[in-house]
Coordinates of C-alpha atoms in Angstrom, one line a residue:
X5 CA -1.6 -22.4 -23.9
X6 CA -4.1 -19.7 -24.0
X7 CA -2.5 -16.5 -22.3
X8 CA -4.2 -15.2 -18.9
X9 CA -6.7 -12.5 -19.2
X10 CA -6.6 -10.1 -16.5
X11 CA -8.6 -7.8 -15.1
X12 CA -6.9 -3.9 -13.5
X13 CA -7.8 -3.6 -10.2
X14 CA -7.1 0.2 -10.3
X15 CA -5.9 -0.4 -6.3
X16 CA -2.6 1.5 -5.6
X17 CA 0.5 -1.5 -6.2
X18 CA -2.2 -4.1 -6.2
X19 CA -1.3 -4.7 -10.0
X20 CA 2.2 -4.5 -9.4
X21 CA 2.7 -7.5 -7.2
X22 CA -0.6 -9.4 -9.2
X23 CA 1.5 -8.6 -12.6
X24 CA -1.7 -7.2 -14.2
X25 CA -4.4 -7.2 -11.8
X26 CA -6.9 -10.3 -11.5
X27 CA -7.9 -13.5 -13.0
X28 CA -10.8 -12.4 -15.7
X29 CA -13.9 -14.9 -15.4
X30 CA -12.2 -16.8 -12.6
X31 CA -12.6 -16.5 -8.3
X32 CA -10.4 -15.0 -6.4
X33 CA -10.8 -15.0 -2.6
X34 CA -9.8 -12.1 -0.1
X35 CA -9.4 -13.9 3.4
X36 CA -8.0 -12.5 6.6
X37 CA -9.2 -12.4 10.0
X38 CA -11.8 -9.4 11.2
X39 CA -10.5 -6.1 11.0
X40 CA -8.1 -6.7 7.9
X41 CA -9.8 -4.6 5.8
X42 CA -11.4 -7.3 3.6
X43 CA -14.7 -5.8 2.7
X44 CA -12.9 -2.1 2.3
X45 CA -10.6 -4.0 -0.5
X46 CA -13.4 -6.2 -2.0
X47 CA -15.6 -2.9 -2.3
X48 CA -12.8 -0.6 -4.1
X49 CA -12.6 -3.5 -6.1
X50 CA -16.4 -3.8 -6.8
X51 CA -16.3 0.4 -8.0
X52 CA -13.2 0.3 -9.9
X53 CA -14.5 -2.6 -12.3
X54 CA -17.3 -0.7 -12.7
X55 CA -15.9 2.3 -13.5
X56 CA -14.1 0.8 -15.9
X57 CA -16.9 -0.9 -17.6
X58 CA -17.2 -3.8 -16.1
X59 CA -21.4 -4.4 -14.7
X60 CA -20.8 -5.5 -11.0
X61 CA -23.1 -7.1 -8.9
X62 CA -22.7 -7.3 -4.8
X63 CA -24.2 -9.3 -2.7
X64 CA -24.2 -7.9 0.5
X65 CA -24.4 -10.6 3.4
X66 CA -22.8 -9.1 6.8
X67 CA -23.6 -5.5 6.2
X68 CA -26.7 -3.2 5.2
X69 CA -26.3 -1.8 1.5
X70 CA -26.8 1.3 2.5
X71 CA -24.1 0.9 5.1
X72 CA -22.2 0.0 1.5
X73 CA -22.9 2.9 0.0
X74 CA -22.5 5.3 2.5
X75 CA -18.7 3.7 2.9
X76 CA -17.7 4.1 -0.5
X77 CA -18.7 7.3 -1.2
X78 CA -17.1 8.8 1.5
X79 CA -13.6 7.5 0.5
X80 CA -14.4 8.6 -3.5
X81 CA -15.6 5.7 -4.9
X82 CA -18.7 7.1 -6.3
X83 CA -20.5 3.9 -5.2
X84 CA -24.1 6.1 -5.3
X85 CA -22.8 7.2 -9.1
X86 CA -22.2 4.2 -10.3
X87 CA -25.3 2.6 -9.1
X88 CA -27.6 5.3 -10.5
X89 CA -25.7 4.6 -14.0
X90 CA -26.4 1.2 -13.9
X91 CA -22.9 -0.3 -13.6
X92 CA -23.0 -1.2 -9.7
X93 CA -25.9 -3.3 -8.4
X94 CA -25.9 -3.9 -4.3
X95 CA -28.1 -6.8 -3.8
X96 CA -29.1 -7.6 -0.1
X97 CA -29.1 -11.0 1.0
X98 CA -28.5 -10.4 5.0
X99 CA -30.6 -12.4 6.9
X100 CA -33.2 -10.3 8.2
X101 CA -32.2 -9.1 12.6
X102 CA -36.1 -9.7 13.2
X103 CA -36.4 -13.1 12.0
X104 CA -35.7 -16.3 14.2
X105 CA -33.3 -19.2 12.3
X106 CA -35.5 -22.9 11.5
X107 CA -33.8 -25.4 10.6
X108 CA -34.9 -28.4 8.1
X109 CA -34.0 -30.7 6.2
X110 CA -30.5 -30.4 4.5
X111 CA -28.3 -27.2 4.2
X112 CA -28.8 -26.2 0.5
X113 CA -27.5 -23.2 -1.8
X114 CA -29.3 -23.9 -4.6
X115 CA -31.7 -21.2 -4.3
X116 CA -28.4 -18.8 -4.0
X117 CA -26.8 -20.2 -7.2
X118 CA -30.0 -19.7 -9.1
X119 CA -29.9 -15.8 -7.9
X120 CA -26.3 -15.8 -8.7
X121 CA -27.2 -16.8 -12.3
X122 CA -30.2 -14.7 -12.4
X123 CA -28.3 -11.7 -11.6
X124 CA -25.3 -12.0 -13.9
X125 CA -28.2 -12.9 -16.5
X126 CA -30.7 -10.0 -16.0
X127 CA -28.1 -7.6 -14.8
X128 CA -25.6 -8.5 -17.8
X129 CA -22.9 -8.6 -14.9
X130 CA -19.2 -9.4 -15.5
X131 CA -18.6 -9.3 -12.4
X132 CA -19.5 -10.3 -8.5
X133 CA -18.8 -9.9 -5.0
X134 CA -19.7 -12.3 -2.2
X135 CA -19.2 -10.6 1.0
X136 CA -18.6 -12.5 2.8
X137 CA -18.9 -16.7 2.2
X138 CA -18.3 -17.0 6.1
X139 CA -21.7 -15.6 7.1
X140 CA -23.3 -17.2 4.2
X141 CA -22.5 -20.7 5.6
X142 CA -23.8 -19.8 9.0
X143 CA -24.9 -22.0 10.7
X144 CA -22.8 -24.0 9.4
X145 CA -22.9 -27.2 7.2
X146 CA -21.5 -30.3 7.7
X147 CA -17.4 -30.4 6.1
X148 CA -18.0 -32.5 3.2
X149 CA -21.4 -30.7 2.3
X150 CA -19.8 -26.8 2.9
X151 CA -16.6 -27.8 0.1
X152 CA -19.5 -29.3 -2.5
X153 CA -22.1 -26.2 -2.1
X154 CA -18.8 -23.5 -2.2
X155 CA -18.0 -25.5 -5.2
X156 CA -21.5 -25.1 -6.8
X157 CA -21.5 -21.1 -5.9
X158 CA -18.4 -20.7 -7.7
X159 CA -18.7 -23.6 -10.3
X160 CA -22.3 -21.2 -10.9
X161 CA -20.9 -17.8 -11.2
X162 CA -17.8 -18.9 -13.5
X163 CA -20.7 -21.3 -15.9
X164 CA -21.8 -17.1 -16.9
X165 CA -18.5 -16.8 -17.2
X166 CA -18.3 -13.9 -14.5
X167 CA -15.3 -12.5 -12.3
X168 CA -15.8 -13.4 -9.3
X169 CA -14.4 -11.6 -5.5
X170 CA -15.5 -13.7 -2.3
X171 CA -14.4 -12.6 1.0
X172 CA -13.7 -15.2 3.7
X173 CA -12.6 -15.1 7.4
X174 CA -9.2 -16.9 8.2
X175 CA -8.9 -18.2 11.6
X176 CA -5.1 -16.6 12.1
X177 CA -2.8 -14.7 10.3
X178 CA -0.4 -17.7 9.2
X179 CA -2.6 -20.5 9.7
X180 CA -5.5 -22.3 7.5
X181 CA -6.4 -19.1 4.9
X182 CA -9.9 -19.0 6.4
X183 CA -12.2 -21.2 8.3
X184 CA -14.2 -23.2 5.6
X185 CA -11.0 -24.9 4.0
X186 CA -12.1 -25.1 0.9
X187 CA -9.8 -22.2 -1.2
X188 CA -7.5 -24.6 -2.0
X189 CA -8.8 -26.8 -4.5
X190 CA -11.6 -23.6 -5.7
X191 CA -10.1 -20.7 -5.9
X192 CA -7.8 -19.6 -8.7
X193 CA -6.4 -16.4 -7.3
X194 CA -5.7 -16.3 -2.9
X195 CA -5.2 -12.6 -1.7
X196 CA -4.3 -12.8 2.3
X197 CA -4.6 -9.6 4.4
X198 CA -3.5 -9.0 7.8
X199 CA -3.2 -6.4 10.1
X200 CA -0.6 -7.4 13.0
X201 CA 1.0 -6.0 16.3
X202 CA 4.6 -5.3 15.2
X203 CA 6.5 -3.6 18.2
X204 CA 3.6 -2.3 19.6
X205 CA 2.5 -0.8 16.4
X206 CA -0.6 -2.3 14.2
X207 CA 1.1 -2.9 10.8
X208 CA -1.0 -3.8 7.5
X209 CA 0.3 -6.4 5.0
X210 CA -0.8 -8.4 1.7
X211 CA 0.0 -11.1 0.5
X212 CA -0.4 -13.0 -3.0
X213 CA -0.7 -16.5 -1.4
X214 CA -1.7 -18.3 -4.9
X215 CA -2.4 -17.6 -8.3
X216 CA -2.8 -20.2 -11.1
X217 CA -1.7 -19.8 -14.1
X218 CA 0.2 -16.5 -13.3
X219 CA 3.3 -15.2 -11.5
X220 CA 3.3 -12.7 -9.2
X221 CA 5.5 -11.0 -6.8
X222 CA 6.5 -13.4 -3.6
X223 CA 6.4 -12.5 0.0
X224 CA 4.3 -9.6 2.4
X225 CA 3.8 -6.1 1.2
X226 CA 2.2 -3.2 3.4
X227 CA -0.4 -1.2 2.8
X228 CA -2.4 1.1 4.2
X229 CA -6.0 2.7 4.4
X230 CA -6.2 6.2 3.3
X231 CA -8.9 8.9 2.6
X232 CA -9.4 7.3 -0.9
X233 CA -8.9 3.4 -0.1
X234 CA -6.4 1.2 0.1
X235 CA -2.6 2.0 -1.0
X236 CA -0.6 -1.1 -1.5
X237 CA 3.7 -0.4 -1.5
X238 CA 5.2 -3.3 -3.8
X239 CA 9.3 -3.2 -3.2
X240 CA 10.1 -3.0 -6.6
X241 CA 9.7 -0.2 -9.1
X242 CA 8.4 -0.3 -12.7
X243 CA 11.3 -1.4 -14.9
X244 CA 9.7 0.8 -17.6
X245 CA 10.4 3.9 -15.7
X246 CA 13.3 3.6 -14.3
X247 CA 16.1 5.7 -16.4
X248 CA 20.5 5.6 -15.3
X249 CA 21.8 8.5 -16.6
X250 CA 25.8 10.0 -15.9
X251 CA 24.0 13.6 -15.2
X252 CA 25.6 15.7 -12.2
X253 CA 23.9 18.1 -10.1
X254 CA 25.7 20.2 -6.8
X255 CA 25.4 19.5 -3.5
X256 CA 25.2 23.1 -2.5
X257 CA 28.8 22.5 -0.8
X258 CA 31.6 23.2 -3.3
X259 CA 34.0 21.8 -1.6
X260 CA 31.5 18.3 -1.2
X261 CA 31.3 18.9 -5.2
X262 CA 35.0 18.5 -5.6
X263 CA 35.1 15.1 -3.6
X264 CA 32.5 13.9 -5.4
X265 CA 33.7 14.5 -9.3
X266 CA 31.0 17.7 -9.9
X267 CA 28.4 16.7 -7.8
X268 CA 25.7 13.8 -7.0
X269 CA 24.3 12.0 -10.2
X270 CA 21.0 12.1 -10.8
X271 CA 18.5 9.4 -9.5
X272 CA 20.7 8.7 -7.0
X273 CA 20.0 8.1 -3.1
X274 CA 22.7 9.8 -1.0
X275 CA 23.1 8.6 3.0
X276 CA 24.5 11.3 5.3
X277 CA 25.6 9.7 8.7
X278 CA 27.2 10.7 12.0
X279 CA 26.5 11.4 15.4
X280 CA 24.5 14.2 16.8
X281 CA 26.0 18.0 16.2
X282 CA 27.8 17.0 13.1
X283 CA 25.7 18.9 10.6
X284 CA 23.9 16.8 8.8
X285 CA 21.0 19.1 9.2
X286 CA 22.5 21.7 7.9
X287 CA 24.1 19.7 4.8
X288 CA 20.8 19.0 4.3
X289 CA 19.2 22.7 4.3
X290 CA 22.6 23.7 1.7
X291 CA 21.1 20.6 -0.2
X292 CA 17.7 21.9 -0.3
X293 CA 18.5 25.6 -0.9
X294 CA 20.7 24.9 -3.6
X295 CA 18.3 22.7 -5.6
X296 CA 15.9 25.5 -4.9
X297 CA 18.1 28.4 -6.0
X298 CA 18.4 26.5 -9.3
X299 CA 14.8 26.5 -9.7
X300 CA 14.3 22.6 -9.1
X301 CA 11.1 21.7 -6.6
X302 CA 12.5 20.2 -3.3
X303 CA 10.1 17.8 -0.9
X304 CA 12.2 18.6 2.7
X305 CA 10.1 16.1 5.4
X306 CA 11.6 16.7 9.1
X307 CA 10.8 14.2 11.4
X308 CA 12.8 15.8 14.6
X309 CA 11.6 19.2 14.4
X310 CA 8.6 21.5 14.2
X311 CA 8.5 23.9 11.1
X312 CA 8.9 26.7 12.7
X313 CA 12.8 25.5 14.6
X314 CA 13.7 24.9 11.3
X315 CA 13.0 28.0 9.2
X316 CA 14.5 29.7 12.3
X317 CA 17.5 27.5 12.8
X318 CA 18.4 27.6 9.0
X319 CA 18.0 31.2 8.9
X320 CA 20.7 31.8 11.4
X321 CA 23.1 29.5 9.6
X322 CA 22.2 32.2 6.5
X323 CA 20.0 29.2 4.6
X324 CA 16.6 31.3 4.6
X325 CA 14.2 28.9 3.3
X326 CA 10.8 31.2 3.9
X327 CA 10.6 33.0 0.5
X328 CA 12.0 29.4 -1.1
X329 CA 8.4 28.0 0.3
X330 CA 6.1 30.8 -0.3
X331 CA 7.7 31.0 -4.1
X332 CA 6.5 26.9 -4.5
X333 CA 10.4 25.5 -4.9
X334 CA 10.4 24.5 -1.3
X335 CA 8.0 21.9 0.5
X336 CA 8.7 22.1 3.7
X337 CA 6.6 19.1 6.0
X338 CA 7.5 18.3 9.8
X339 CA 6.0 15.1 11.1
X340 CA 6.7 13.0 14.4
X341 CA 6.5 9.8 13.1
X342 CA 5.4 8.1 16.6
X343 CA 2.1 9.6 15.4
X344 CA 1.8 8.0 12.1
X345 CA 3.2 5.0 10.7
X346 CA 5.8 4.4 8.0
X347 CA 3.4 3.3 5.1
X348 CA 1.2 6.5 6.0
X349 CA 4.2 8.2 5.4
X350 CA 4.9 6.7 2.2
X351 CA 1.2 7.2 0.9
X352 CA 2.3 11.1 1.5
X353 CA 5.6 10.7 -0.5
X354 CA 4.1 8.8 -2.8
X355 CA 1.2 11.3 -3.0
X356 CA 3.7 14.5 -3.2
X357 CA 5.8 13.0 -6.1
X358 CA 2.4 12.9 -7.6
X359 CA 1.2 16.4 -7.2
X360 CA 4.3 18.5 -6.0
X361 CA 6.4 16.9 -8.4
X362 CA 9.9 17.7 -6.8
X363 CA 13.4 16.4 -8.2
X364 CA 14.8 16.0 -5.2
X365 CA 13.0 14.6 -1.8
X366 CA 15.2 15.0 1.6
X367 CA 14.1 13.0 5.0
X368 CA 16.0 13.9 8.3
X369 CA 16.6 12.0 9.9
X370 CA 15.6 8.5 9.0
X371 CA 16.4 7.6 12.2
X372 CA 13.4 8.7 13.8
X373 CA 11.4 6.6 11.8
X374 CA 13.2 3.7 12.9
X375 CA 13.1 4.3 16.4
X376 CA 9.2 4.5 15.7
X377 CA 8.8 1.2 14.1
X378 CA 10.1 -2.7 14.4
X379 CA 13.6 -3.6 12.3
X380 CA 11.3 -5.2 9.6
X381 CA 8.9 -2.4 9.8
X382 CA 11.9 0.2 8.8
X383 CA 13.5 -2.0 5.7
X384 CA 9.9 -2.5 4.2
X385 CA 9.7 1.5 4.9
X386 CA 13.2 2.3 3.5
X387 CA 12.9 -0.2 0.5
X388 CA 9.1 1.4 0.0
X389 CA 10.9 4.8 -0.4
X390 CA 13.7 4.0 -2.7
X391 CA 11.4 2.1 -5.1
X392 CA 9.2 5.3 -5.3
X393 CA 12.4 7.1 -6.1
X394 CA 13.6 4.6 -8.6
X395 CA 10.1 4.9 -10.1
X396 CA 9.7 8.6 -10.2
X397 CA 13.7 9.1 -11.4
X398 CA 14.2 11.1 -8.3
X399 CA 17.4 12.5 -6.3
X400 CA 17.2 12.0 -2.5
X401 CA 19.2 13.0 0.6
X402 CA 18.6 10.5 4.2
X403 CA 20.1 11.9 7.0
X404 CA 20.8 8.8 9.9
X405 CA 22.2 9.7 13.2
X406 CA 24.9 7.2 14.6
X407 CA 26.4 7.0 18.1
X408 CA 30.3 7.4 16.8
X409 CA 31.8 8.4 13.8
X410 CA 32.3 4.9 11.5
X411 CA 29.3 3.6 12.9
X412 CA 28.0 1.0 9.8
X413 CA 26.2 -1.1 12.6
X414 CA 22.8 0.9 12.4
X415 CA 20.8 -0.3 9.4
X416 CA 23.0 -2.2 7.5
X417 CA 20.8 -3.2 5.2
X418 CA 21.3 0.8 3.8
X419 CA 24.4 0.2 2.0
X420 CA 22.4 -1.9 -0.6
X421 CA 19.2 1.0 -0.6
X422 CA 22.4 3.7 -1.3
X423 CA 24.3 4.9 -4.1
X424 CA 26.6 6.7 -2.2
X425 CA 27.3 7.0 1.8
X426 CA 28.7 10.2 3.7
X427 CA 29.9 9.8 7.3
X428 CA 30.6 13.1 9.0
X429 CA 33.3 13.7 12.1
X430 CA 31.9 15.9 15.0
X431 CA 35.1 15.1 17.3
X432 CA 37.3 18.1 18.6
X433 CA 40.9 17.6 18.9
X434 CA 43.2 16.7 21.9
X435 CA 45.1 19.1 23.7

């Protein structure tokens, strides 16, 4: 059997959980209901192929192509660029606001499917967007005709041997993946997007709900819309990267050092639990200055205090982290989560890894973020954050507050996300 050719998406994780990207000269439909960020993904997805060679074509059915344009280019994707060089064609097919709707004779797409052709033919595209195939069949068709005529669009566009992207509304998040019900029997690749109320929080997940011919990776993933597009957060890291090695490195507590045969290893994720007042804080500012000291690039991200009560409470413990920050060893970000959400902060880990670099990342207290979030929100965040570890080969220390000493009934999921677990003792003795 002829191996699948695939095209990169260049989206954030998208390849990961598509094992390569998308079906090459097949359809793959995006469905969701309004507000899932369809038309954001199918437009990334439009610049990146072009970018990387790939002549793209969109037709533009539900919004204005300048709209398009304006959209793209203000999250980086050069869509103005790429349309100047030649490589990104926007062509509009809305129906026009000041015209009335007559109706006669038979729904028919052949015209479409002629201008499909034309435009992968005059254009030499290799690829094309349909955005979206919900307000194309509106008003619409009888059932039996809609499945033939979306059969004849795609049957059209994969005859010129095109990729093709269509976008389709879904009429709920678990239900029929979109309101045609015809993706089943088309479509080679199914990419479902929702955006649901998760405690009382909107949380942002994708699914790979079919691909022929090709695994890919099983279940929900979040992601999230940034400055630059969409960020998807698969759970598992790149096999390639990841490296076990047996070297040691202190935990800035020599007696901690001694416990622990010489220190943490390397690539390792270390939990530090116990109840308020134990000092897990401040095992976690001797952590940070000691990696510092060493001349090692620490990511610190405080989620219960303000930067300032920390450089001030350290300082009094003799941890002065100040000249650690202005020297570049130390970055040093507070952030509440209640006012984000956990895969924005992942986009910022994943984006400080990235640029900061650090070998060692510490988050105090984790416990703040799950107070912020549903149960499943906080394992999706917590499995997010090791896999960027185990990616990057980095060192990590979570702080997790606990109402008694011995407490393993908060997270227990954790013990399997750890390599090793500290619980401290606050309690003063008797008598």
């Amino acid at each position: 059997m002829t191996a699948l050719s695939k095209l990169g998406t260049g989206v954030p994780g998208l390849d990961r959980i598509t094992f390569g990207g998308l079906p090459e000269g097949r359809t793959t439909l995006i469905a969701g209901k309004s507000g899932t960020a369809k038309s954001l993904l199918s437009l990334q997805l439009a610049a990146n192929f072009a970018r990387s060679g790939v002549k793209t074509v969109i037709f533009a059915i539900e919004e204005e192509p300048e709209d398009l344009r304006s959209s793209g280019d203000s999250l980086g994707f050069g869509i103005s660029e790429l349309s100047e060089a030649g490589m990104l064609h926007i062509v509009d097919l809305r129906r026009p606001d000041d015209a009335s709707t007559i109706v006669t004779g038979e729904f028919d797409v052949g015209a479409l499917t002629h201008r499909i052709q034309a435009s992968a033919r005059d254009l030499v595209a290799k690829c094309i967007v349909l955005d979206s195939a919900t307000a194309l069949f509106s008003p619409r068709p009888p059932e039996e005709k809609l499945r033939t005529m979306f059969f004849d669009i795609v049957h059209a566009m994969r005859k010129n041997g095109v990729t093709s992207i269509i976008t389709a509304e879904a009429p709920d998040d678990y239900g029929p993946r979109t309101t045609l019900g015809v993706e089943d029997f088309v479509c080679d690749t199914v990419l479902v997007l929702r955006n649901l109320i998760d405690n009382e929080r909107r949380r942002r997940t994708i699914e790979v709900h079919k691909y022929r011919r090709s695994g890919h990776q099983k279940g929900e993933y979040p992601f999230t819309i940034t400055s630059t597009g969409i960020d998807v957060f698969p759970f598992e890291p790149s096999t390639e990267s990841v490296v076990a090695g047996t070297e040691r490195f202190s935990t800035g507590f020599p007696g901690l050092d001694e416990m622990n045969g010489g220190g943490w290893l390397r690539d390792s994720i270390t939990v530090v639990r116990g109840p308020a007042g134990c000092g897990k804080t401040t095992l976690a500012g001797m952590y940070t200055r000691a990696g510092a000291m060493r001349g090692e690039r620490v990511a610190y991200y405080g989620f219960e205090e303000t930067r300032p009560m920390l450089f001030r409470n350290f300082r009094s413990i003799g941890l002065p982290l100040e000249e650690l920050v202005d020297k570049g060893n130390v970055l040093l970000a507070c952030r509440y989560p209640e006012a984000t959400s956990p895969e924005d902060l992942l986009v910022e880990l994943r984006r400080s890894l990235r640029e900061f670099t650090p070998s060692l990342v510490v988050l105090d207290s984790i416990s703040s973020i799950a107070h912020s979030t549903s149960q499943r929100g906080f394992r999706q965040f917590m499995v997010g954050f090791a896999s960027l570890l185990r990616e990057h080969n980095r060192s990590a220390l979570l702080t997790q507050t606990t109402t008694e000493v011995g407490d393993d009934t908060a997270a227990p999921f954790l013990s399997t996300i750890a390599d090793t677990i500290i619980s401290l003792d606050a309690t003063r003795p008797h008598g």
